[in-house]
XYZ file of C-alpha atoms in Angstrom:
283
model
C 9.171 -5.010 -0.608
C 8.412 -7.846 1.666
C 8.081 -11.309 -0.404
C 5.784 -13.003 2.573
C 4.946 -11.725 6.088
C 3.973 -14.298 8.991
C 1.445 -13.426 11.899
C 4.363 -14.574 14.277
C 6.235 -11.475 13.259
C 5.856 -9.567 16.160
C 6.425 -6.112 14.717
C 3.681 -6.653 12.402
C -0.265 -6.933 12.841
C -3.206 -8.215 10.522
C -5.641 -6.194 10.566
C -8.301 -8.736 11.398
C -6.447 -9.264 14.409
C -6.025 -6.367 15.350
C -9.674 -5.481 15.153
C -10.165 -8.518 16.673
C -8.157 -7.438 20.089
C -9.540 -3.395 20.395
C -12.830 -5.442 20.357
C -11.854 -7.488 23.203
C -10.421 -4.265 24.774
C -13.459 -2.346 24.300
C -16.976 -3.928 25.556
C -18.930 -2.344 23.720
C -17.618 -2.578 20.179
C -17.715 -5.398 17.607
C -14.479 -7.053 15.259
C -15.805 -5.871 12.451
C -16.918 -2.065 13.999
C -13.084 -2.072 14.911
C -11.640 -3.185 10.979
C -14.251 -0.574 9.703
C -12.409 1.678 11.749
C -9.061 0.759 10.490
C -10.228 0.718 7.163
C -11.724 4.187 6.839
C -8.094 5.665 9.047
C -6.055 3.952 6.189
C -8.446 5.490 3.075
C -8.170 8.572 5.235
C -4.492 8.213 4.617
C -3.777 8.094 8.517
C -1.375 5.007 7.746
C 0.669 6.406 4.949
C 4.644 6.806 4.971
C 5.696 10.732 6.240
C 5.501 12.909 3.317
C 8.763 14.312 1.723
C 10.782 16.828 3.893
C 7.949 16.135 6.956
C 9.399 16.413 10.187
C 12.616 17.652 8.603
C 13.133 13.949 7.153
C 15.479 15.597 4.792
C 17.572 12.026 4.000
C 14.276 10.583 3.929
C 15.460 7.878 6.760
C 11.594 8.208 8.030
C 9.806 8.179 4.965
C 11.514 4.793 3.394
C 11.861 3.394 7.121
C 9.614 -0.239 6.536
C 7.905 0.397 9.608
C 6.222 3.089 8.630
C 3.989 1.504 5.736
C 1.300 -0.837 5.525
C 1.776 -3.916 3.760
C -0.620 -4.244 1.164
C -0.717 -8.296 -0.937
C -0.389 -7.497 -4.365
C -0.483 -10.248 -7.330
C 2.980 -11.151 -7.672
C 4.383 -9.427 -11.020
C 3.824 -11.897 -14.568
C 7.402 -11.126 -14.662
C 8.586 -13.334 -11.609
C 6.413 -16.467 -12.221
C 6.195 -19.456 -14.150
C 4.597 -20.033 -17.387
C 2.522 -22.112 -14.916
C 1.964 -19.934 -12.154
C 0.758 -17.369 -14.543
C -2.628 -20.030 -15.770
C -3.556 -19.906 -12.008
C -6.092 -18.017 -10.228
C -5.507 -16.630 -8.041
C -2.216 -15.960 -8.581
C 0.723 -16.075 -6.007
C 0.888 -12.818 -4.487
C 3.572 -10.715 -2.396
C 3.540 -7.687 -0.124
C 4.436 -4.314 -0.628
C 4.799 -1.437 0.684
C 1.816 0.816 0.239
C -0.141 3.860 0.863
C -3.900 4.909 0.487
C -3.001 5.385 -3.220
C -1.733 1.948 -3.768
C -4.667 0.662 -1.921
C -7.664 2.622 -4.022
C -4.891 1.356 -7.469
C -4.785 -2.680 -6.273
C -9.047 -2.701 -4.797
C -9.863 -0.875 -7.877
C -7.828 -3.273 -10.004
C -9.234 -6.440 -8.788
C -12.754 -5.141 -8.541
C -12.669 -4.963 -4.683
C -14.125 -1.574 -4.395
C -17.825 -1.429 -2.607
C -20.994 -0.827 -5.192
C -20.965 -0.451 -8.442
C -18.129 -1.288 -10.679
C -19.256 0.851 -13.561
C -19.531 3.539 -11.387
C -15.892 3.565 -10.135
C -14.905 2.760 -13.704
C -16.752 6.100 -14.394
C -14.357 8.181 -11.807
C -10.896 6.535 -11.569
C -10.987 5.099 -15.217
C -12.412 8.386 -17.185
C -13.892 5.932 -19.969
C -11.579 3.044 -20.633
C -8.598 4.580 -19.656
C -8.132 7.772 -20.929
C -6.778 9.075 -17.272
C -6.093 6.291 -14.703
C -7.307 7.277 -11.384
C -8.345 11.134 -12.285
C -10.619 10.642 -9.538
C -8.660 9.329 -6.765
C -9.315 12.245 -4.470
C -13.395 12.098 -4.489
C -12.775 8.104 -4.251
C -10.381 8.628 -1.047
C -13.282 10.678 0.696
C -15.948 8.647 -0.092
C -14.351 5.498 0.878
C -13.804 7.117 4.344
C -17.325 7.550 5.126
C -18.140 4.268 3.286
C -19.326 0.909 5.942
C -17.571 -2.140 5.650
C -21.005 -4.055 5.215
C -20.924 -2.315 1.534
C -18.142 -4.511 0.681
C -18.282 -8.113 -1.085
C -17.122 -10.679 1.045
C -13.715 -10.570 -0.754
C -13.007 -6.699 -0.357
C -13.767 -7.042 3.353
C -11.021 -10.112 3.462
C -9.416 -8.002 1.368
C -8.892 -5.632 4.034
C -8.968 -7.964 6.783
C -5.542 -8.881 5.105
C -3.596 -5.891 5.495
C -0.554 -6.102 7.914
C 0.473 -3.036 9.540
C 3.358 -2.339 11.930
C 2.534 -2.470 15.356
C 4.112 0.556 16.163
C 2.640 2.923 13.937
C -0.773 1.051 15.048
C -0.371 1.932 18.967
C 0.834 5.502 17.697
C -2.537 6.246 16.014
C -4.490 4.877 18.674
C -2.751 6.761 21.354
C -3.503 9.734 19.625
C -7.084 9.201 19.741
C -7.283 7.004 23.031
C -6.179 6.181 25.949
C -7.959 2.962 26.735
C -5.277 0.895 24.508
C -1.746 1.725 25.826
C 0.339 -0.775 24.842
C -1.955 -2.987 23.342
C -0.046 -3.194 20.235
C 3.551 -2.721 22.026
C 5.778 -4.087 24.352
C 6.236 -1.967 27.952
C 10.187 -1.665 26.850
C 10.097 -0.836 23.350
C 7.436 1.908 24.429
C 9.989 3.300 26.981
C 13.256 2.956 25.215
C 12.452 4.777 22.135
C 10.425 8.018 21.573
C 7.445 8.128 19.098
C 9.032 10.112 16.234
C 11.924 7.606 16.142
C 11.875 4.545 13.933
C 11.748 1.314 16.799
C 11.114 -2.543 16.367
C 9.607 -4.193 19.123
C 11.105 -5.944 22.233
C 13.065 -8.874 20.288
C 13.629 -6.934 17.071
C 16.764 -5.289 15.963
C 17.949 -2.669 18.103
C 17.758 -0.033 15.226
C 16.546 1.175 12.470
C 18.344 -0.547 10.143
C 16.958 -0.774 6.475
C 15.690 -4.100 5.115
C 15.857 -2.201 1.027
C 13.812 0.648 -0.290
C 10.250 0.829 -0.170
C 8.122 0.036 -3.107
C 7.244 3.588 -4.321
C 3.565 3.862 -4.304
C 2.841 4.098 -8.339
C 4.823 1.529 -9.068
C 1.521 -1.130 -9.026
C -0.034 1.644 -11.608
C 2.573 2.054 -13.481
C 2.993 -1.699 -14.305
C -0.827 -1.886 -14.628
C -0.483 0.776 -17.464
C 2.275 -0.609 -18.976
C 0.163 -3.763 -19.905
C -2.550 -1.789 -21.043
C -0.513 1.020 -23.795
C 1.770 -2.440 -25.098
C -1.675 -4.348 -25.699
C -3.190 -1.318 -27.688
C 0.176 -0.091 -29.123
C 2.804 -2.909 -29.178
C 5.173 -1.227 -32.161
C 5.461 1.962 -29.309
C 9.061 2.629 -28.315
C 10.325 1.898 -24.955
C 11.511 4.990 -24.248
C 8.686 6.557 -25.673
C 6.282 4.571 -23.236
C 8.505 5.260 -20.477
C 7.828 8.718 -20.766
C 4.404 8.181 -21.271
C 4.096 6.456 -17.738
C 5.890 8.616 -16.097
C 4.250 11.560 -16.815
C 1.163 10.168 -16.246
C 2.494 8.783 -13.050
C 3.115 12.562 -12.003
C -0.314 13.341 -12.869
C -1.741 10.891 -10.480
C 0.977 10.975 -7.495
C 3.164 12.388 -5.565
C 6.688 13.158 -7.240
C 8.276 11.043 -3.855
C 6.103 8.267 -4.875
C 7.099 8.630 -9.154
C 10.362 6.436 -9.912
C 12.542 8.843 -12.947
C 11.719 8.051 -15.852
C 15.208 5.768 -16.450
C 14.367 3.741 -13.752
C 10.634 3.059 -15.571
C 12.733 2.284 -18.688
C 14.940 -0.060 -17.377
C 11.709 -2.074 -15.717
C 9.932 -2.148 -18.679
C 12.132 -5.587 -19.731
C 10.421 -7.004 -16.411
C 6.645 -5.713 -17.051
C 6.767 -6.741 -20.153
C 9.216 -9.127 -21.414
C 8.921 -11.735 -18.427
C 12.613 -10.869 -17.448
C 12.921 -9.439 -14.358
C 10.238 -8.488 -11.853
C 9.231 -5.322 -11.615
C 7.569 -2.847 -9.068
C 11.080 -2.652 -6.710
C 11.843 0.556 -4.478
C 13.939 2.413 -7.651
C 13.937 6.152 -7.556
């Protein structure tokens, strides 16, 4: 997790900006033609972390590597702010690690998503959730082919917002293109390290050393459910609900993405409690 990201950090990119410079790059496209096209690769789930065992990641060094997410602001958890804090809106927020899951969880969440709530609430919800997210899959595909002028004005900030690493950025474009090498990276990082290897750019560290785990991808669910069984059934036990979650959890992602179900338990304080923040990079 990554409290607060600048737009001086030079490994990372906004994607606003970077829309912003393939435009300039390419006469005849448009800013926003170039974040529609960054939106619809990361619903496509071109931007997402390599899967478990891909490549032969076997120690997972690639997968939990921070340059290989997007960083996705997320309303900071009730646990880590003031009594304060917690009256304002909008609330502080913080960035995490994240994949096309924990984007469809976070837009759907704050009512970001383009169209019709109801309708959403009809195929991720399953009625007032009964099955978070059931329908993640159809809502992944139709979000791809989805415009960025069906968005509200906040969802397309919303996604304007996202920082992704600059690396992983020129890697997908030079897959697809070659009218942007090195847009995104230096001349020496390009040379110095090869694609499949984890690399900052020019003034970064030298290697790949790790900054913490990654926020596993249902962690934002998870806490969002959380709230919503202690509201309905507050007398529940802990470890009860934490088995709830994380089988539900399973349901809805990956098992690299699922925390164990001690892990959940020990969070719980945090969701619910106010002592300790949760949604950290626990497996």
């Amino acid at each position: 997790m990554t409290q607060s990201i600048s737009p001086l950090d030079e490994t990372l990119i906004r994607f606003d900006a970077a829309a912003a410079l393939l435009a300039n790059r390419e006469p005849n496209a448009t800013p926003d033609a170039m974040l529609e096209m960054l939106a619809r690769a990361a619903w496509r789930g071109d931007f997402n972390p390599p899967f478990q065992f891909e490549d032969n990641d076997y120690d997972h060094s690639q997968r939990e590597y921070p340059h290989n997410w997007l960083k996705i602001p997320i309303e900071a958890p009730p646990a880590s702010l003031t009594e304060g804090q917690l009256r304002l809106k909008p609330r502080p927020f913080e960035y995490f690690e994240g994949s096309s899951d924990t984007l469809l969880s976070v837009m759907y969440c704050m009512r970001l998503l383009p169209g019709d709530q109801s309708a959403w609430d009809e195929l991720l919800n399953h009625g007032n959730g009964r099955m978070y997210l059931h329908g993640k899959q159809d809502a992944l595909a139709a979000l791809v082919r989805m415009p960025l002028n069906t968005y509200s004005e906040a969802g397309r900030a919303y996604l304007a917002g996202l920082f992704i690493p600059r690396r992983m950025l020129q890697t997908w474009l030079d897959q697809r293109s070659s009218r942007f090498i090195r847009l995104f990276t230096h001349s020496e990082a390009t040379n110095s390290h090869p694609v499949a290897e984890p690399a900052t750019d020019r003034h970064g560290h030298s290697g790949p050393t790790k900054r913490g785990r990654p926020a596993l991808g249902a962690w934002p669910a998870i806490a969002s459910w959380a709230l919503e069984l202690n509201e309905s059934d507050p007398d529940m036990p802990r470890k009860e609900l934490a088995g709830r979650l994380y089988e539900r959890a399973l349901k809805e992602f990956d098992t690299a993405d699922v925390p164990n179900e001690t892990t959940i338990l020990r969070r719980l304080a945090g969701m619910l409690d106010d002592r300790e923040p949760p949604m950290r990079g626990d497996a």
